[in-house]
Short mmCIF file of C-alpha atoms (C1' of nucleotides) in Angstrom, two decimals:
data_model
loop_
_atom_site.label_atom_id
_atom_site.label_comp_id
_atom_site.label_asym_id
_atom_site.label_seq_id
_atom_site.Cartn_x
_atom_site.Cartn_y
_atom_site.Cartn_z
CA MET A 1 99.64 70.78 98.77
CA LYS A 2 103.54 70.60 99.21
CA LEU A 3 105.02 71.46 102.25
CA SER A 4 108.97 72.49 102.87
CA GLU A 5 110.24 71.00 105.96
CA ALA A 6 110.68 73.85 107.85
CA GLU A 7 106.49 74.39 106.73
CA TRP A 8 106.16 71.14 108.58
CA GLN A 9 107.41 71.98 111.46
CA ILE A 10 105.13 74.89 112.02
CA MET A 11 102.31 72.56 111.14
CA ASN A 12 103.22 70.23 113.05
CA ALA A 13 103.19 72.23 115.94
CA LEU A 14 99.90 73.46 115.10
CA TRP A 15 98.29 70.27 114.94
CA ARG A 16 99.58 69.87 118.07
CA LYS A 17 98.09 72.61 119.46
CA ASN A 18 95.17 74.15 117.59
CA PRO A 19 94.31 77.21 117.81
CA ALA A 20 97.66 78.79 118.43
CA THR A 21 99.47 82.11 118.19
CA ALA A 22 102.75 82.88 116.95
CA ARG A 23 104.28 83.14 120.30
CA GLU A 24 103.06 79.69 121.54
CA ILE A 25 103.96 78.15 118.17
CA MET A 26 107.48 79.00 118.39
CA ASP A 27 107.58 77.70 122.20
CA SER A 28 106.58 74.28 121.37
CA LEU A 29 108.74 73.36 118.41
CA ASN A 30 110.22 70.48 118.74
CA GLY A 31 113.36 70.67 120.22
CA ASP A 32 116.20 71.58 117.40
CA VAL A 33 114.32 73.98 116.14
CA ARG A 34 115.46 77.70 117.48
CA TRP A 35 113.63 80.54 115.43
CA ALA A 36 113.24 84.05 115.87
CA TYR A 37 109.96 84.90 116.79
CA THR A 38 109.73 86.79 113.07
CA THR A 39 110.74 83.55 111.46
CA VAL A 40 107.92 81.83 112.79
CA LYS A 41 105.69 84.42 111.69
CA THR A 42 107.43 84.45 108.30
CA MET A 43 106.38 81.19 108.01
CA LEU A 44 102.97 81.73 109.29
CA THR A 45 102.50 84.31 106.97
CA ARG A 46 103.96 81.88 104.07
CA LEU A 47 101.43 78.98 105.14
CA ALA A 48 98.72 81.32 105.33
CA ALA A 49 99.44 82.45 101.94
CA LYS A 50 99.19 79.20 100.18
CA LYS A 51 95.87 78.43 102.74
CA ALA A 52 97.32 75.96 104.93
CA VAL A 53 96.38 77.79 107.97
CA ALA A 54 94.35 80.39 108.37
CA GLU A 55 94.61 83.32 110.52
CA THR A 56 92.35 85.30 112.83
CA LYS A 57 93.06 88.63 114.65
CA ARG A 58 91.97 88.80 118.44
CA GLY A 59 92.89 92.48 119.40
CA ASN A 60 96.90 92.80 117.85
CA THR A 61 97.36 89.09 117.75
CA SER A 62 96.58 86.65 115.11
CA PHE A 63 95.50 82.65 115.84
CA TYR A 64 96.52 80.46 113.94
CA THR A 65 94.49 77.25 113.00
CA PRO A 66 95.30 74.52 110.23
CA LEU A 67 93.48 74.56 107.42
CA VAL A 68 94.89 70.97 105.48
CA ASP A 69 94.43 67.95 107.49
CA GLN A 70 96.66 66.41 109.27
CA ARG A 71 96.11 62.42 108.03
CA ASN A 72 95.51 63.57 104.42
CA ALA A 73 98.85 65.77 103.94
CA ARG A 74 100.77 62.94 105.64
CA ARG A 75 99.56 60.46 103.32
CA ASN A 76 100.38 62.57 100.27
CA ALA A 77 103.46 63.24 101.49
CA LEU A 78 104.45 59.11 102.23
CA GLN A 79 102.88 58.51 98.86
CA ASN A 80 105.20 61.09 97.47
CA VAL A 81 108.25 59.71 99.24
CA VAL A 82 107.62 56.18 97.84
CA ASP A 83 107.19 57.57 94.39
CA ARG A 84 110.00 60.03 94.32
CA VAL A 85 112.50 58.25 97.15
CA LEU A 86 111.71 54.51 96.73
CA ASP A 87 111.23 54.87 92.94
CA GLY A 88 107.78 53.44 94.07
CA ALA A 89 108.49 50.38 96.10
CA VAL A 90 107.13 49.91 99.29
CA ALA A 91 109.25 47.20 100.30
CA PRO A 92 112.15 49.61 101.16
CA LEU A 93 109.21 51.08 103.49
CA MET A 94 108.72 47.89 105.14
CA SER A 95 112.51 47.12 105.87
CA PHE A 96 112.39 50.47 107.06
CA LEU A 97 109.82 49.34 109.65
CA ILE A 98 111.45 46.13 110.80
CA GLU A 99 114.93 46.21 110.01
CA ASP A 100 116.07 49.67 111.33
CA ARG A 101 113.89 48.41 114.10
CA LYS A 102 111.54 51.56 114.79
CA LEU A 103 108.82 49.70 116.29
CA SER A 104 108.34 48.67 119.59
CA ASP A 105 106.66 44.96 120.77
CA ARG A 106 103.40 46.98 121.29
CA GLU A 107 103.68 48.66 117.79
CA ARG A 108 104.72 45.33 116.49
CA LYS A 109 101.97 43.21 117.60
CA GLU A 110 99.70 46.12 116.73
CA LEU A 111 100.76 46.50 113.08
CA ILE A 112 100.61 42.07 113.25
CA ARG A 113 97.54 42.30 113.95
CA MET A 114 96.44 45.13 111.41
CA LEU A 115 97.75 43.51 109.22
CA ARG A 116 95.87 39.84 109.45
CA ASP A 117 92.60 42.26 109.00
CA ALA A 118 93.71 43.17 106.31
CA ASP A 119 94.52 40.44 105.34
CA ARG A 120 90.88 38.89 105.61
CA LYS A 121 89.52 41.83 103.40
CA GLY A 122 92.05 41.49 100.99
CA GLU A 123 90.66 37.90 100.23
CA SER A 124 87.30 38.63 100.38
CA ASP A 125 87.53 41.05 97.81
CA GLY A 126 90.30 39.50 95.98
CA ARG A 127 92.55 42.71 95.00
CA ASP A 128 95.47 42.54 94.53
CA THR A 129 97.55 45.95 93.85
CA GLN A 130 101.18 44.46 92.56
CA MET B 1 123.84 63.37 101.93
CA LYS B 2 121.01 65.57 101.44
CA LEU B 3 119.17 65.02 97.76
CA SER B 4 116.45 67.09 95.90
CA GLU B 5 113.47 65.55 94.88
CA ALA B 6 114.84 65.92 90.98
CA GLU B 7 118.58 64.20 92.57
CA TRP B 8 116.37 61.02 93.26
CA GLN B 9 115.17 61.18 90.44
CA ILE B 10 118.60 60.76 88.99
CA MET B 11 120.06 58.23 91.75
CA ASN B 12 117.41 56.20 91.10
CA ALA B 13 117.73 55.92 87.00
CA LEU B 14 121.58 55.25 88.51
CA TRP B 15 120.90 52.72 90.89
CA ARG B 16 118.63 51.05 88.12
CA LYS B 17 121.59 50.93 85.34
CA ASN B 18 125.01 51.70 86.96
CA PRO B 19 127.23 52.44 84.90
CA ALA B 20 125.71 55.13 83.27
CA THR B 21 126.03 58.34 80.91
CA ALA B 22 123.57 61.31 80.34
CA ARG B 23 121.74 60.08 77.58
CA GLU B 24 121.27 56.77 79.01
CA ILE B 25 119.73 58.24 81.90
CA MET B 26 117.95 61.10 80.57
CA ASP B 27 116.09 57.71 78.85
CA SER B 28 115.42 55.79 81.80
CA LEU B 29 113.93 58.28 83.80
CA ASN B 30 110.42 57.65 84.93
CA GLY B 31 107.78 58.43 82.70
CA ASP B 32 106.22 61.35 83.85
CA VAL B 33 109.59 63.34 84.01
CA ARG B 34 110.94 64.66 80.93
CA TRP B 35 114.04 66.84 81.34
CA ALA B 36 115.94 67.81 78.81
CA TYR B 37 119.23 66.57 78.05
CA THR B 38 121.01 69.64 79.65
CA THR B 39 118.64 69.12 82.49
CA VAL B 40 120.29 65.92 83.33
CA LYS B 41 123.60 66.67 83.31
CA THR B 42 123.42 70.14 85.41
CA MET B 43 121.93 67.51 87.92
CA LEU B 44 124.50 65.10 86.97
CA THR B 45 127.47 67.82 88.06
CA ARG B 46 125.69 69.25 90.85
CA LEU B 47 125.39 65.20 92.37
CA ALA B 48 129.32 64.92 91.31
CA ALA B 49 129.92 68.47 93.10
CA LYS B 50 128.44 67.12 96.57
CA LYS B 51 130.23 63.25 95.52
CA ALA B 52 127.22 61.73 95.36
CA VAL B 53 128.24 60.09 91.92
CA ALA B 54 131.41 59.83 90.54
CA GLU B 55 132.09 60.92 86.78
CA THR B 56 134.48 59.05 84.43
CA LYS B 57 135.45 59.75 80.68
CA ARG B 58 135.91 57.86 78.55
CA GLY B 59 136.13 59.17 74.41
CA ASN B 60 134.57 62.84 75.05
CA THR B 61 131.66 61.00 76.73
CA SER B 62 130.80 61.04 80.83
CA PHE B 63 130.40 57.45 82.27
CA TYR B 64 128.38 58.42 85.80
CA THR B 65 128.40 55.65 89.19
CA PRO B 66 126.39 56.16 92.07
CA LEU B 67 129.06 57.02 95.32
CA VAL B 68 126.38 56.53 98.07
CA ASP B 69 124.92 53.85 98.93
CA GLN B 70 120.91 53.08 97.96
CA ARG B 71 119.96 51.69 101.07
CA ASN B 72 121.07 53.34 103.04
CA ALA B 73 120.52 57.02 101.33
CA ARG B 74 116.38 55.88 101.47
CA ARG B 75 117.36 55.10 104.82
CA ASN B 76 117.93 58.24 105.76
CA ALA B 77 115.43 59.82 103.77
CA LEU B 78 112.87 57.70 105.09
CA GLN B 79 113.77 58.61 109.28
CA ASN B 80 113.89 62.69 107.69
CA VAL B 81 110.73 62.00 106.80
CA VAL B 82 109.57 60.18 110.33
CA ASP B 83 111.31 62.99 112.29
CA ARG B 84 110.16 66.05 110.54
CA VAL B 85 106.63 64.77 108.64
CA LEU B 86 105.52 62.49 111.30
CA ASP B 87 106.71 64.42 113.65
CA GLY B 88 108.87 61.09 115.36
CA ALA B 89 105.91 58.76 115.17
CA VAL B 90 105.86 55.20 113.18
CA ALA B 91 102.16 54.70 113.92
CA PRO B 92 101.29 57.11 110.37
CA LEU B 93 103.51 54.50 108.63
CA MET B 94 102.05 51.61 109.26
CA SER B 95 98.54 53.18 108.87
CA PHE B 96 99.94 54.80 105.01
CA LEU B 97 101.10 50.92 104.11
CA ILE B 98 98.05 49.20 105.40
CA GLU B 99 94.86 51.30 105.56
CA ASP B 100 95.91 53.06 101.96
CA ARG B 101 96.60 49.39 101.00
CA LYS B 102 99.81 50.38 99.28
CA LEU B 103 100.38 46.08 99.60
CA SER B 104 99.78 43.38 97.08
CA ASP B 105 98.26 40.00 99.38
CA ARG B 106 101.84 38.65 98.72
CA GLU B 107 103.65 41.79 100.20
CA ARG B 108 100.97 41.33 102.83
CA LYS B 109 102.15 38.13 103.64
CA GLU B 110 105.57 38.77 103.30
CA LEU B 111 105.39 41.80 105.94
CA ILE B 112 103.68 39.80 108.57
CA ARG B 113 106.17 37.12 108.48
CA MET B 114 109.31 39.31 108.23
CA LEU B 115 107.01 40.77 111.73
CA ARG B 116 106.87 37.29 113.12
CA ASP B 117 110.36 36.81 113.22
CA ALA B 118 111.49 40.26 114.55
CA ASP B 119 109.05 40.01 117.17
CA ARG B 120 110.76 36.53 118.11
CA LYS B 121 113.92 38.55 118.20
CA GLY B 122 112.06 41.28 120.39
CA GLU B 123 110.92 38.67 122.50
CA SER B 124 114.31 37.38 123.07
CA ASP B 125 116.26 40.38 123.85
CA GLY B 126 113.21 41.67 125.60
CA ARG B 127 113.69 45.23 123.85
CA ASP B 128 111.03 47.74 123.93
CA THR B 129 111.57 51.31 121.81
CA GLN B 130 108.81 52.86 123.30
"C1'" DA C 1 100.71 108.29 131.62
"C1'" DA C 2 105.42 106.95 130.57
"C1'" DG C 3 108.47 102.52 129.35
"C1'" DA C 4 108.54 97.90 128.33
"C1'" DA C 5 107.52 93.81 126.45
"C1'" DT C 6 105.17 91.95 122.33
"C1'" DC C 7 102.70 92.41 117.65
"C1'" DT C 8 102.50 93.01 113.03
"C1'" DA C 9 103.70 94.21 108.34
"C1'" DC C 10 107.42 95.01 105.28
"C1'" DT C 11 112.00 94.49 103.62
"C1'" DA C 12 115.98 91.22 102.67
"C1'" DC C 13 119.15 88.15 101.21
"C1'" DA C 14 122.28 84.50 100.46
"C1'" DT C 15 121.41 79.38 98.46
"C1'" DT C 16 118.95 75.74 96.57
"C1'" DC C 17 116.05 74.09 93.13
"C1'" DG C 18 114.14 73.41 88.90
"C1'" DT C 19 115.03 74.17 84.02
"C1'" DA C 20 117.41 75.15 80.58
"C1'" DG C 21 120.01 77.47 76.10
"C1'" DA C 22 124.20 78.98 73.53
"C1'" DA C 23 128.70 77.98 71.54
"C1'" DG C 24 132.59 74.84 71.07
"C1'" DA C 25 134.74 70.19 70.22
"C1'" DA C 26 134.00 65.62 69.66
"C1'" DA C 27 132.38 61.71 67.09
"C1'" DG C 28 129.72 59.66 63.29
"C1'" DT C 29 127.38 59.30 58.65
"C1'" DC C 30 127.71 59.62 53.46
"C1'" DG D 1 135.99 65.93 54.17
"C1'" DA D 2 131.46 68.50 54.57
"C1'" DC D 3 127.08 67.76 57.34
"C1'" DT D 4 124.56 66.60 61.16
"C1'" DT D 5 124.46 64.93 65.85
"C1'" DT D 6 125.99 64.56 69.92
"C1'" DC D 7 128.67 66.02 74.40
"C1'" DT D 8 130.81 69.15 77.40
"C1'" DT D 9 131.23 73.24 79.83
"C1'" DC D 10 129.59 77.73 80.91
"C1'" DT D 11 126.34 80.62 82.16
"C1'" DA D 12 121.50 81.97 83.39
"C1'" DC D 13 117.41 82.83 86.23
"C1'" DG D 14 113.02 83.08 88.21
"C1'" DA D 15 110.66 80.74 92.69
"C1'" DA D 16 111.04 78.24 96.65
"C1'" DT D 17 113.68 78.18 100.79
"C1'" DG D 18 115.83 79.33 105.52
"C1'" DT D 19 116.66 82.52 108.23
"C1'" DA D 20 116.03 86.95 109.93
"C1'" DG D 21 115.92 92.77 111.32
"C1'" DT D 22 113.37 97.09 111.53
"C1'" DA D 23 110.19 100.35 112.23
"C1'" DG D 24 106.19 100.96 113.92
"C1'" DA D 25 101.59 100.18 116.55
"C1'" DT D 26 100.32 98.07 120.52
"C1'" DT D 27 99.19 96.64 125.02
"C1'" DC D 28 100.77 95.51 129.90
"C1'" DT D 29 103.01 96.99 134.18
"C1'" DT D 30 103.88 99.73 137.47
#
DNA sequence: AAGAATCTACTACATTCGTAGAAGAAAGTC
DNA sequence: GACTTTCTTCTACGAATGTAGTAGATTCTT
């Protein structure tokens, strides 16, 4: 499942509120996105065509629901970025997280904790993906 | 500077070997990419048009050089992914790194170290971006 | 019920993207 | 020098993307 940037906007709105009508989605789009109602409808129709969302009618109004799992979709997108953009390396992802200071103290500490856990696990089964 | 997926392939090849001719780039493209020579040329022409690469002629052959900084280009791309795909959150980036086990033991340990450093820094200036 | 507001389905249209092919010029090979 | 290989520049072309407009059907409002 490959989504365009505009489609991600819609999906993110839908994941936030589900199910939702086209208008609700339009209203909950992120700040810098200002689309005509019919633009939103077009995107939804396209997403329905590629089975990324389901469309259910009640009265003359359609309600939309995501059919793809958010976590999964994101993982695929990230993997794609690693492959295509980062040329397969995850190191740039780490520097992005750390050097570009996208993390709050809380996030940083949480990440350290998660890593320690993974570290313990990694040692026990001795895996080394690199 | 916005690059398409195909353009990333070219740029990554160019960053690996710089300067390079169209044929060298073609030959050093990543495994799953098999483009006709003229396809590579087309991409290079387009990249030159958008000032992402410079083209210099020697004899009847062009040599190409990246004009955009790799680190920078990647950072922008990642920021864009965070904004559009991850809806502004970095948490999914962390789980991707950790849960999807993209890290070798070495990378994991390195990451922990980097985080500790950043952590110390974060404490001293008391910043908390979240 | 008449008019206003809202929905839907269809159509549109310029750009960008992926992916070359053709034809002619230049260079390498024997 | 003739033939082969390789480069370059131009042109092409369908699919995907971003971004709606129109017109007709429905529903709400008073």
